[in-house]
Structures are given as C-alpha cells and as structure tokens.
PDB file of C-alpha atoms in Angstrom:
ATOM      1  CA  MET A   1       0.000   0.000   0.000  1.00 36.00           C
ATOM      2  CA  SER A   2       1.425   3.392  -0.954  1.00 35.00           C
ATOM      3  CA  SER A   3       0.564   6.800   0.386  1.00 41.00           C
ATOM      4  CA  GLU A   4       0.318  10.145  -1.387  1.00 42.00           C
ATOM      5  CA  LYS A   5       3.861  10.758  -0.202  1.00 52.00           C
ATOM      6  CA  GLY A   6       5.019   7.753  -2.198  1.00 60.00           C
ATOM      7  CA  LEU A   7       6.041   5.758   0.856  1.00 67.00           C
ATOM      8  CA  SER A   8       4.987   2.186   1.487  1.00 82.00           C
ATOM      9  CA  HIS A   9       2.852   1.646   4.547  1.00 85.00           C
ATOM     10  CA  GLU A  10       5.790   0.096   6.399  1.00 88.00           C
ATOM     11  CA  LEU A  11       8.010   3.097   5.663  1.00 88.00           C
ATOM     12  CA  GLN A  12       5.235   5.405   6.835  1.00 91.00           C
ATOM     13  CA  VAL A  13       5.188   3.529  10.151  1.00 93.00           C
ATOM     14  CA  GLY A  14       8.960   3.909  10.496  1.00 92.00           C
ATOM     15  CA  ALA A  15       8.782   7.629   9.715  1.00 90.00           C
ATOM     16  CA  HIS A  16       5.941   8.047  12.216  1.00 88.00           C
ATOM     17  CA  TYR A  17       7.966   6.554  15.066  1.00 89.00           C
ATOM     18  CA  ASP A  18      11.095   8.450  14.029  1.00 90.00           C
ATOM     19  CA  GLU A  19       9.294  11.800  14.003  1.00 84.00           C
ATOM     20  CA  LEU A  20       7.512  11.243  17.317  1.00 81.00           C
ATOM     21  CA  ASP A  21      10.335   9.433  19.090  1.00 84.00           C
ATOM     22  CA  GLY A  22      10.992  12.209  21.609  1.00 79.00           C
ATOM     23  CA  ILE A  23       7.323  12.521  22.570  1.00 79.00           C
ATOM     24  CA  TYR A  24       6.805   8.764  22.794  1.00 81.00           C
ATOM     25  CA  ARG A  25       9.862   8.328  25.024  1.00 79.00           C
ATOM     26  CA  GLN A  26       8.605  11.060  27.338  1.00 78.00           C
ATOM     27  CA  ILE A  27       5.150   9.510  27.647  1.00 77.00           C
ATOM     28  CA  TRP A  28       5.885   5.784  27.359  1.00 77.00           C
ATOM     29  CA  GLY A  29       9.567   5.385  28.268  1.00 74.00           C
ATOM     30  CA  GLU A  30      11.390   2.424  26.705  1.00 74.00           C
ATOM     31  CA  GLY A  31       8.434   0.034  26.998  1.00 75.00           C
ATOM     32  CA  LEU A  32       6.126   1.386  24.259  1.00 81.00           C
ATOM     33  CA  HIS A  33       3.524  -1.224  25.192  1.00 91.00           C
ATOM     34  CA  HIS A  34       0.229  -1.427  27.044  1.00 93.00           C
ATOM     35  CA  GLY A  35       0.567  -1.930  30.771  1.00 94.00           C
ATOM     36  CA  LEU A  36      -1.258  -4.581  32.788  1.00 96.00           C
ATOM     37  CA  TRP A  37      -3.232  -2.767  35.484  1.00 94.00           C
ATOM     38  CA  VAL A  38      -4.081  -5.422  38.056  1.00 93.00           C
ATOM     39  CA  ASP A  39      -4.494  -5.387  41.840  1.00 89.00           C
ATOM     40  CA  GLY A  40      -1.566  -3.728  43.571  1.00 87.00           C
ATOM     41  CA  VAL A  41      -0.421  -1.776  40.494  1.00 88.00           C
ATOM     42  CA  SER A  42      -0.472   1.985  40.884  1.00 87.00           C
ATOM     43  CA  THR A  43       2.109   3.311  38.387  1.00 90.00           C
ATOM     44  CA  ALA A  44       2.751   2.938  34.664  1.00 88.00           C
ATOM     45  CA  THR A  45       6.164   1.413  35.387  1.00 89.00           C
ATOM     46  CA  GLU A  46       4.599  -1.294  37.556  1.00 93.00           C
ATOM     47  CA  ALA A  47       1.922  -1.944  34.927  1.00 93.00           C
ATOM     48  CA  THR A  48       4.581  -2.337  32.231  1.00 93.00           C
ATOM     49  CA  GLU A  49       6.523  -4.763  34.414  1.00 94.00           C
ATOM     50  CA  ARG A  50       3.384  -6.813  35.046  1.00 95.00           C
ATOM     51  CA  MET A  51       2.740  -7.023  31.309  1.00 96.00           C
ATOM     52  CA  THR A  52       6.304  -8.207  30.712  1.00 96.00           C
ATOM     53  CA  ASP A  53       5.858 -10.867  33.423  1.00 96.00           C
ATOM     54  CA  PHE A  54       2.579 -11.999  31.865  1.00 97.00           C
ATOM     55  CA  ILE A  55       4.113 -12.278  28.391  1.00 97.00           C
ATOM     56  CA  GLY A  56       7.063 -14.166  29.878  1.00 97.00           C
ATOM     57  CA  ARG A  57       4.784 -16.756  31.471  1.00 96.00           C
ATOM     58  CA  SER A  58       3.017 -17.225  28.145  1.00 96.00           C
ATOM     59  CA  LEU A  59       6.298 -17.511  26.227  1.00 96.00           C
ATOM     60  CA  ARG A  60       8.070 -19.968  28.570  1.00 96.00           C
ATOM     61  CA  LEU A  61      11.532 -18.922  27.406  1.00 97.00           C
ATOM     62  CA  ARG A  62      14.415 -21.179  28.465  1.00 97.00           C
ATOM     63  CA  THR A  63      18.123 -20.757  29.088  1.00 98.00           C
ATOM     64  CA  GLY A  64      20.180 -20.669  25.900  1.00 97.00           C
ATOM     65  CA  GLU A  65      17.229 -20.210  23.560  1.00 98.00           C
ATOM     66  CA  ARG A  66      17.058 -17.505  20.887  1.00 98.00           C
ATOM     67  CA  LEU A  67      14.196 -15.009  21.161  1.00 98.00           C
ATOM     68  CA  MET A  68      13.112 -12.768  18.293  1.00 98.00           C
ATOM     69  CA  ASP A  69      10.954  -9.716  19.076  1.00 98.00           C
ATOM     70  CA  VAL A  70       9.149  -8.561  15.919  1.00 98.00           C
ATOM     71  CA  GLY A  71       8.521  -4.823  16.069  1.00 96.00           C
ATOM     72  CA  CYS A  72      10.665  -4.636  19.184  1.00 96.00           C
ATOM     73  CA  GLY A  73      10.843  -0.866  19.638  1.00 93.00           C
ATOM     74  CA  TYR A  74      13.956  -0.219  21.715  1.00 94.00           C
ATOM     75  CA  GLY A  75      14.129  -3.898  22.691  1.00 95.00           C
ATOM     76  CA  ARG A  76      13.278  -3.430  26.364  1.00 95.00           C
ATOM     77  CA  MET A  77      10.843  -6.341  26.709  1.00 96.00           C
ATOM     78  CA  ALA A  78      13.144  -8.740  24.847  1.00 97.00           C
ATOM     79  CA  ALA A  79      16.090  -7.676  27.011  1.00 96.00           C
ATOM     80  CA  ASP A  80      14.141  -8.171  30.236  1.00 96.00           C
ATOM     81  CA  LEU A  81      12.724 -11.571  29.284  1.00 97.00           C
ATOM     82  CA  ALA A  82      16.002 -12.941  27.952  1.00 97.00           C
ATOM     83  CA  GLY A  83      17.934 -11.576  30.916  1.00 96.00           C
ATOM     84  CA  GLN A  84      15.674 -13.351  33.388  1.00 95.00           C
ATOM     85  CA  VAL A  85      16.578 -16.823  32.079  1.00 96.00           C
ATOM     86  CA  GLY A  86      19.873 -16.385  30.259  1.00 97.00           C
ATOM     87  CA  ALA A  87      18.484 -16.523  26.722  1.00 98.00           C
ATOM     88  CA  GLU A  88      19.715 -14.764  23.574  1.00 97.00           C
ATOM     89  CA  ALA A  89      17.651 -11.726  22.587  1.00 97.00           C
ATOM     90  CA  ALA A  90      17.188 -10.321  19.098  1.00 98.00           C
ATOM     91  CA  GLY A  91      14.654  -7.955  17.610  1.00 98.00           C
ATOM     92  CA  MET A  92      13.602  -6.070  14.511  1.00 98.00           C
ATOM     93  CA  THR A  93      12.256  -2.540  14.186  1.00 97.00           C
ATOM     94  CA  ILE A  94      11.451  -0.413  11.172  1.00 96.00           C
ATOM     95  CA  SER A  95      12.254   2.819  13.070  1.00 95.00           C
ATOM     96  CA  ARG A  96      15.813   4.092  12.691  1.00 96.00           C
ATOM     97  CA  ARG A  97      15.535   6.171  15.856  1.00 94.00           C
ATOM     98  CA  GLN A  98      14.517   3.125  17.885  1.00 95.00           C
ATOM     99  CA  TRP A  99      17.337   1.094  16.337  1.00 96.00           C
ATOM    100  CA  GLU A 100      19.862   3.797  17.196  1.00 95.00           C
ATOM    101  CA  GLN A 101      18.692   3.879  20.820  1.00 94.00           C
ATOM    102  CA  ALA A 102      18.226   0.135  21.333  1.00 95.00           C
ATOM    103  CA  VAL A 103      18.879  -1.132  24.858  1.00 94.00           C
ATOM    104  CA  PRO A 104      22.140  -3.036  25.445  1.00 93.00           C
ATOM    105  CA  GLY A 105      22.151  -6.788  25.172  1.00 92.00           C
ATOM    106  CA  VAL A 106      19.669  -7.109  22.299  1.00 96.00           C
ATOM    107  CA  ASP A 107      20.687  -7.740  18.694  1.00 96.00           C
ATOM    108  CA  VAL A 108      18.263  -5.265  17.142  1.00 97.00           C
ATOM    109  CA  GLN A 109      18.068  -5.196  13.359  1.00 97.00           C
ATOM    110  CA  LEU A 110      16.712  -2.276  11.345  1.00 97.00           C
ATOM    111  CA  GLY A 111      14.311  -3.565   8.735  1.00 95.00           C
ATOM    112  CA  ASP A 112      10.879  -4.589   7.523  1.00 95.00           C
ATOM    113  CA  TRP A 113       9.684  -7.912   8.958  1.00 97.00           C
ATOM    114  CA  LEU A 114       7.799  -8.666   5.738  1.00 96.00           C
ATOM    115  CA  GLU A 115      11.133  -8.552   3.901  1.00 95.00           C
ATOM    116  CA  ASN A 116      13.348 -10.215   6.533  1.00 96.00           C
ATOM    117  CA  ASP A 117      16.121 -12.571   5.436  1.00 95.00           C
ATOM    118  CA  LEU A 118      16.336 -14.659   8.606  1.00 97.00           C
ATOM    119  CA  PRO A 119      17.062 -18.366   8.080  1.00 97.00           C
ATOM    120  CA  ASP A 120      14.298 -20.924   8.373  1.00 97.00           C
ATOM    121  CA  ALA A 121      13.834 -22.476  11.819  1.00 97.00           C
ATOM    122  CA  SER A 122      16.375 -20.129  13.424  1.00 97.00           C
ATOM    123  CA  CYS A 123      14.464 -19.005  16.551  1.00 98.00           C
ATOM    124  CA  ASP A 124      13.095 -20.862  19.559  1.00 98.00           C
ATOM    125  CA  ALA A 125      10.559 -18.192  20.474  1.00 98.00           C
ATOM    126  CA  ILE A 126       9.013 -15.122  18.848  1.00 98.00           C
ATOM    127  CA  LEU A 127       7.188 -12.119  20.284  1.00 97.00           C
ATOM    128  CA  ALA A 128       5.059  -9.640  18.387  1.00 98.00           C
ATOM    129  CA  ILE A 129       3.577  -7.259  20.938  1.00 97.00           C
ATOM    130  CA  GLU A 130       1.346  -4.597  19.368  1.00 95.00           C
ATOM    131  CA  SER A 131       3.270  -4.690  16.095  1.00 95.00           C
ATOM    132  CA  LEU A 132       1.172  -6.945  13.867  1.00 96.00           C
ATOM    133  CA  GLU A 133      -1.428  -4.168  13.599  1.00 95.00           C
ATOM    134  CA  HIS A 134       1.138  -1.880  11.935  1.00 94.00           C
ATOM    135  CA  MET A 135       1.858  -4.316   9.094  1.00 94.00           C
ATOM    136  CA  SER A 136       0.246  -4.073   5.666  1.00 93.00           C
ATOM    137  CA  ASP A 137      -0.094  -7.865   5.377  1.00 95.00           C
ATOM    138  CA  PRO A 138      -0.490  -9.361   8.869  1.00 96.00           C
ATOM    139  CA  GLY A 139      -1.291 -12.820   7.536  1.00 97.00           C
ATOM    140  CA  ARG A 140       2.014 -12.900   5.680  1.00 97.00           C
ATOM    141  CA  ALA A 141       3.765 -11.541   8.766  1.00 97.00           C
ATOM    142  CA  VAL A 142       2.457 -14.467  10.841  1.00 98.00           C
ATOM    143  CA  ALA A 143       3.512 -16.892   8.096  1.00 98.00           C
ATOM    144  CA  GLU A 144       7.034 -15.442   8.314  1.00 98.00           C
ATOM    145  CA  MET A 145       7.022 -15.993  12.080  1.00 98.00           C
ATOM    146  CA  ALA A 146       6.065 -19.622  11.504  1.00 98.00           C
ATOM    147  CA  ARG A 147       8.874 -20.004   8.957  1.00 97.00           C
ATOM    148  CA  VAL A 148      11.502 -18.582  11.299  1.00 98.00           C
ATOM    149  CA  LEU A 149      10.356 -20.662  14.289  1.00 98.00           C
ATOM    150  CA  LYS A 150      11.946 -24.024  14.986  1.00 97.00           C
ATOM    151  CA  PRO A 151       9.574 -27.003  15.186  1.00 96.00           C
ATOM    152  CA  GLY A 152       8.016 -26.828  18.639  1.00 95.00           C
ATOM    153  CA  GLY A 153       8.942 -23.153  18.925  1.00 97.00           C
ATOM    154  CA  ARG A 154       6.572 -20.761  20.682  1.00 98.00           C
ATOM    155  CA  LEU A 155       4.899 -17.583  19.477  1.00 98.00           C
ATOM    156  CA  VAL A 156       3.157 -14.929  21.572  1.00 98.00           C
ATOM    157  CA  LEU A 157       1.123 -12.166  19.931  1.00 98.00           C
ATOM    158  CA  GLY A 158      -0.161  -9.212  21.937  1.00 97.00           C
ATOM    159  CA  CYS A 159      -2.892  -7.769  19.733  1.00 97.00           C
ATOM    160  CA  TRP A 160      -5.106  -4.758  20.110  1.00 94.00           C
ATOM    161  CA  MET A 161      -8.131  -5.148  17.874  1.00 95.00           C
ATOM    162  CA  ASN A 162     -11.657  -4.027  17.228  1.00 95.00           C
ATOM    163  CA  CYS A 163     -14.539  -6.015  18.671  1.00 94.00           C
ATOM    164  CA  ASP A 164     -16.201  -8.641  16.508  1.00 91.00           C
ATOM    165  CA  ARG A 165     -19.254  -6.572  15.578  1.00 91.00           C
ATOM    166  CA  PRO A 166     -18.634  -2.844  16.026  1.00 93.00           C
ATOM    167  CA  SER A 167     -21.618  -0.605  15.462  1.00 95.00           C
ATOM    168  CA  ASP A 168     -21.630   1.847  12.575  1.00 96.00           C
ATOM    169  CA  TRP A 169     -21.110   4.657  15.098  1.00 95.00           C
ATOM    170  CA  GLU A 170     -18.138   2.916  16.725  1.00 96.00           C
ATOM    171  CA  ARG A 171     -16.546   2.216  13.369  1.00 95.00           C
ATOM    172  CA  ARG A 172     -17.039   5.740  12.032  1.00 95.00           C
ATOM    173  CA  PHE A 173     -16.019   7.764  15.069  1.00 95.00           C
ATOM    174  CA  LEU A 174     -13.595   5.451  16.855  1.00 95.00           C
ATOM    175  CA  ILE A 175     -12.155   2.491  14.962  1.00 95.00           C
ATOM    176  CA  ASP A 176     -11.643   3.994  11.510  1.00 95.00           C
ATOM    177  CA  PRO A 177      -9.989   7.223  12.798  1.00 94.00           C
ATOM    178  CA  ILE A 178      -7.799   5.200  15.206  1.00 94.00           C
ATOM    179  CA  ARG A 179      -6.790   2.896  12.372  1.00 93.00           C
ATOM    180  CA  LYS A 180      -5.946   5.814  10.085  1.00 92.00           C
ATOM    181  CA  ASP A 181      -4.147   8.101  12.545  1.00 90.00           C
ATOM    182  CA  GLY A 182      -2.297   5.250  14.261  1.00 89.00           C
ATOM    183  CA  LEU A 183      -1.218   3.705  10.929  1.00 91.00           C
ATOM    184  CA  LEU A 184      -2.852   0.470  12.083  1.00 94.00           C
ATOM    185  CA  PHE A 185      -3.387  -1.043   8.645  1.00 90.00           C
ATOM    186  CA  GLY A 186      -3.599  -4.553  10.107  1.00 90.00           C
ATOM    187  CA  LEU A 187      -6.094  -3.736  12.861  1.00 92.00           C
ATOM    188  CA  SER A 188      -8.675  -6.517  12.729  1.00 93.00           C
ATOM    189  CA  ASP A 189     -10.628  -8.867  15.000  1.00 95.00           C
ATOM    190  CA  GLU A 190      -9.991 -12.107  16.883  1.00 96.00           C
ATOM    191  CA  ARG A 191     -11.363 -14.312  14.139  1.00 96.00           C
ATOM    192  CA  SER A 192      -8.837 -12.891  11.679  1.00 96.00           C
ATOM    193  CA  VAL A 193      -5.890 -13.519  13.991  1.00 97.00           C
ATOM    194  CA  ARG A 194      -7.034 -17.098  14.550  1.00 97.00           C
ATOM    195  CA  ARG A 195      -7.315 -17.549  10.784  1.00 97.00           C
ATOM    196  CA  TRP A 196      -3.772 -16.210  10.208  1.00 97.00           C
ATOM    197  CA  LEU A 197      -2.338 -18.563  12.815  1.00 98.00           C
ATOM    198  CA  ASP A 198      -4.156 -21.543  11.319  1.00 97.00           C
ATOM    199  CA  ALA A 199      -3.085 -20.678   7.757  1.00 97.00           C
ATOM    200  CA  ALA A 200       0.547 -20.476   8.912  1.00 97.00           C
ATOM    201  CA  GLY A 201       0.353 -23.971  10.378  1.00 96.00           C
ATOM    202  CA  LEU A 202       0.633 -22.769  13.965  1.00 97.00           C
ATOM    203  CA  GLU A 203      -1.204 -24.526  16.775  1.00 97.00           C
ATOM    204  CA  LEU A 204      -3.155 -22.150  18.997  1.00 98.00           C
ATOM    205  CA  ILE A 205      -2.457 -22.979  22.637  1.00 96.00           C
ATOM    206  CA  GLY A 206      -4.561 -20.323  24.324  1.00 97.00           C
ATOM    207  CA  THR A 207      -5.954 -16.796  24.356  1.00 98.00           C
ATOM    208  CA  ASP A 208      -6.169 -14.272  27.182  1.00 98.00           C
ATOM    209  CA  ASP A 209      -8.492 -11.295  26.902  1.00 97.00           C
ATOM    210  CA  LEU A 210      -6.787  -8.472  28.823  1.00 97.00           C
ATOM    211  CA  SER A 211      -8.987  -5.656  27.550  1.00 97.00           C
ATOM    212  CA  ARG A 212     -10.126  -4.419  30.954  1.00 96.00           C
ATOM    213  CA  GLN A 213      -6.655  -4.786  32.494  1.00 96.00           C
ATOM    214  CA  VAL A 214      -4.944  -2.649  29.805  1.00 96.00           C
ATOM    215  CA  GLU A 215      -7.645   0.005  29.427  1.00 94.00           C
ATOM    216  CA  ARG A 216      -6.093   2.326  32.031  1.00 93.00           C
ATOM    217  CA  THR A 217      -2.940   2.594  29.901  1.00 92.00           C
ATOM    218  CA  TRP A 218      -4.639   5.153  27.692  1.00 91.00           C
ATOM    219  CA  SER A 219      -6.145   7.367  30.365  1.00 90.00           C
ATOM    220  CA  ASN A 220      -2.737   7.320  32.064  1.00 88.00           C
ATOM    221  CA  CYS A 221      -1.012   8.337  28.798  1.00 85.00           C
ATOM    222  CA  PHE A 222      -3.482  11.141  28.181  1.00 84.00           C
ATOM    223  CA  TRP A 223      -3.075  12.711  31.611  1.00 84.00           C
ATOM    224  CA  ARG A 224       0.696  12.148  31.659  1.00 81.00           C
ATOM    225  CA  ALA A 225       1.031  13.937  28.311  1.00 78.00           C
ATOM    226  CA  LEU A 226      -1.079  16.817  29.622  1.00 78.00           C
ATOM    227  CA  ARG A 227       1.002  17.151  32.800  1.00 78.00           C
ATOM    228  CA  LEU A 228       4.250  17.092  30.806  1.00 74.00           C
ATOM    229  CA  ALA A 229       2.918  19.727  28.411  1.00 72.00           C
ATOM    230  CA  VAL A 230       2.349  22.019  31.409  1.00 71.00           C
ATOM    231  CA  SER A 231       5.458  21.256  33.442  1.00 77.00           C
ATOM    232  CA  ASP A 232       8.197  20.289  30.988  1.00 70.00           C
ATOM    233  CA  GLY A 233       9.671  22.885  28.645  1.00 70.00           C
ATOM    234  CA  ASN A 234      11.219  20.318  26.333  1.00 70.00           C
ATOM    235  CA  MET A 235       7.897  18.553  25.969  1.00 66.00           C
ATOM    236  CA  ARG A 236       6.158  21.842  25.176  1.00 63.00           C
ATOM    237  CA  SER A 237       8.758  22.582  22.514  1.00 73.00           C
ATOM    238  CA  MET A 238       8.259  19.182  20.897  1.00 65.00           C
ATOM    239  CA  ILE A 239       4.483  19.615  20.929  1.00 66.00           C
ATOM    240  CA  CYS A 240       4.664  23.127  19.504  1.00 68.00           C
ATOM    241  CA  SER A 241       6.971  21.994  16.691  1.00 67.00           C
ATOM    242  CA  ASP A 242       3.887  20.594  14.939  1.00 65.00           C
ATOM    243  CA  LEU A 243       0.745  21.574  16.824  1.00 59.00           C
ATOM    244  CA  ARG A 244      -1.695  20.190  14.274  1.00 69.00           C
ATOM    245  CA  ARG A 245      -0.115  16.730  14.134  1.00 68.00           C
ATOM    246  CA  ASN A 246       0.343  16.481  17.890  1.00 64.00           C
ATOM    247  CA  ALA A 247      -3.208  17.630  18.555  1.00 69.00           C
ATOM    248  CA  ARG A 248      -4.392  14.766  16.335  1.00 74.00           C
ATOM    249  CA  MET A 249      -2.200  12.379  18.317  1.00 77.00           C
ATOM    250  CA  ALA A 250      -3.802  13.571  21.562  1.00 79.00           C
ATOM    251  CA  LEU A 251      -7.256  13.077  20.039  1.00 83.00           C
ATOM    252  CA  THR A 252      -6.279   9.555  18.945  1.00 88.00           C
ATOM    253  CA  ILE A 253      -5.158   8.686  22.481  1.00 88.00           C
ATOM    254  CA  LYS A 254      -8.517   9.908  23.784  1.00 90.00           C
ATOM    255  CA  ARG A 255     -10.370   7.915  21.131  1.00 93.00           C
ATOM    256  CA  ILE A 256      -8.518   4.727  22.056  1.00 93.00           C
ATOM    257  CA  TRP A 257      -9.303   5.343  25.723  1.00 92.00           C
ATOM    258  CA  VAL A 258     -13.017   5.715  24.903  1.00 94.00           C
ATOM    259  CA  ALA A 259     -12.984   2.715  22.532  1.00 95.00           C
ATOM    260  CA  TYR A 260     -11.637   0.436  25.259  1.00 95.00           C
ATOM    261  CA  ALA A 261     -14.130   1.803  27.787  1.00 94.00           C
ATOM    262  CA  LEU A 262     -17.049   1.088  25.414  1.00 95.00           C
ATOM    263  CA  GLY A 263     -15.744  -2.339  24.391  1.00 95.00           C
ATOM    264  CA  ALA A 264     -15.244  -1.282  20.765  1.00 96.00           C
ATOM    265  CA  MET A 265     -11.583  -2.234  21.112  1.00 96.00           C
ATOM    266  CA  ARG A 266     -10.100  -5.314  22.751  1.00 97.00           C
ATOM    267  CA  TYR A 267      -6.647  -6.561  23.736  1.00 97.00           C
ATOM    268  CA  VAL A 268      -5.944 -10.280  23.395  1.00 98.00           C
ATOM    269  CA  VAL A 269      -2.747 -12.267  23.926  1.00 98.00           C
ATOM    270  CA  PHE A 270      -2.452 -15.333  21.691  1.00 98.00           C
ATOM    271  CA  SER A 271      -0.083 -18.190  22.519  1.00 98.00           C
ATOM    272  CA  ALA A 272       0.802 -20.634  19.758  1.00 98.00           C
ATOM    273  CA  ARG A 273       3.463 -23.115  18.728  1.00 97.00           C
ATOM    274  CA  ARG A 274       4.895 -24.455  15.521  1.00 96.00           C
ATOM    275  CA  THR A 275       3.926 -28.066  15.242  1.00 88.00           C
ATOM    276  CA  GLY A 276       6.713 -30.621  15.486  1.00 72.00           C
ATOM    277  CA  PHE A 277       8.965 -31.923  18.223  1.00 55.00           C
ATOM    278  CA  GLU A 278       9.340 -29.860  21.408  1.00 50.00           C
ATOM    279  CA  ALA A 279      12.111 -27.262  21.237  1.00 42.00           C
TER     280      ALA A 279
END
C-alpha cells in the first residue's frame, strides 16, 4: 500500500515513530507497550513490568534459547525476558531512531519484517507485541514468524483489535480514525488472527483477553502527556513543533481510551506453537 507521499505503509510507520520518538519516550519510556493494570499496580512502570511478566509466562523462554521480538521498539521487553533466564535476545524494528537507541544486550536489526532474510527455523521463540497491527499484510507476517520458528517453537502475539461486531457509530467515530491516525493497517478482529495462525500452520495454545486490564494505559497516557505539556519545557517545545499533528495524536489517544471503555476495542494475547517436536 502506498501513500500520497510515495512511501509504502511500512516506511510510513517507520517515519511516524522516528518523528515522534521524543514525545513517545517522554510519555511511554522504553516500553512502548500497554501496561497490565491489576491489583496492587499503581504506576505505569509497575503496569509495564506486570505485562512483561505476563508475556514471559506465556512464552516460557528457556536458558540458551534464541528469542526474536518482531517490532521490538527499543528492545526493552526482549532484554528483560532474555535476561531473566539467560536466553539470547534479538529484535527487529522499522524505526531508525529506535534502532539507534536500542537497549544493550539485544541484537536489534533495522528492517521490515515482511522482507526479513532470517534463516528458516532459526528461533526458539518469537514475540510480536502490538506490532502486527502496523503491518500491511499481517497474515504474511504471521507466516514469516512460523517459517523462522523451529519445530516446537513458541509464538506470543499481543494484539489490540476491534470487537467482533462494532456498530456503525463505533466504526465511524472510533475504529476507523484510530486505524488511520495510528497507521494500524492490520487492525482486525480475533477471528482474523485465529485464521492467520491456522493458515501459517501454527497450533493455537490459548488466548487471554486483557482488555479491561490494559484500558487504564490510555487514560494514564493522556493525563501524563497533559502534565508534561504544562510542566516540561522540552515537551512543550516538541508539541509546539507541529501543533496540528500532535493535537491529532492527543485526540487519537482519547479515542482509544473511549474505545476500550465502550468495548469497541479489545486486547488479546495469543499463545501458539509451531507443530513438530518440542524445542
């Protein structure tokens, strides 16, 4: 898919994260993922750590294994999970700014997952946390994950998606604008993700609907951005550098917050494995 600017969708995503890197780091830190707001969690940092722990339990990474994080951002989650068990961490991002600022200990590659040249059956485990939605062909992306996995290897997808039957109002005022402004070309529903996994020959092990537990991420981001805009001069300068674009970003955050609250959007973690002997 090409834009009026002549860039492929994937390159648009990379440019988006490059341009907004400073703002995203201020609001999200190195995590760049939804947090898991459960009992006892009161800060965004704690929520992010709980999400990492949850993904780790689903992934079941072992000592000496090779982990690939598809759409890894700065590589923070991959670094934390691999460091906990003594595994080897690698990742891929399409954002040059994220690649340049990758956390130590992760072999982060700059590139498009749909055009990766990784060898067949070269990874024991793969993560794709909130990255599948940014890809122009998510079914092909999942097929590539299956190709790169060893037989018995595990895959965990953290997917934000629309509900199965959004109303016309929800689609017009929430889902479609979120999809457009967030460059979420692959935003779909649970049935589609299940279909992509099945077509790739991956065995679905389980699903966990975390919609209510991640919802607070977006209200937290909205208010944190507002506080920083008032109190932090650097943040104000970044916002003022392109007021129109950044105002749209703030509106998108609010829309996502509302969409989760109304149930128009969901967040599901899928655990799957490549069939074959156990890795």
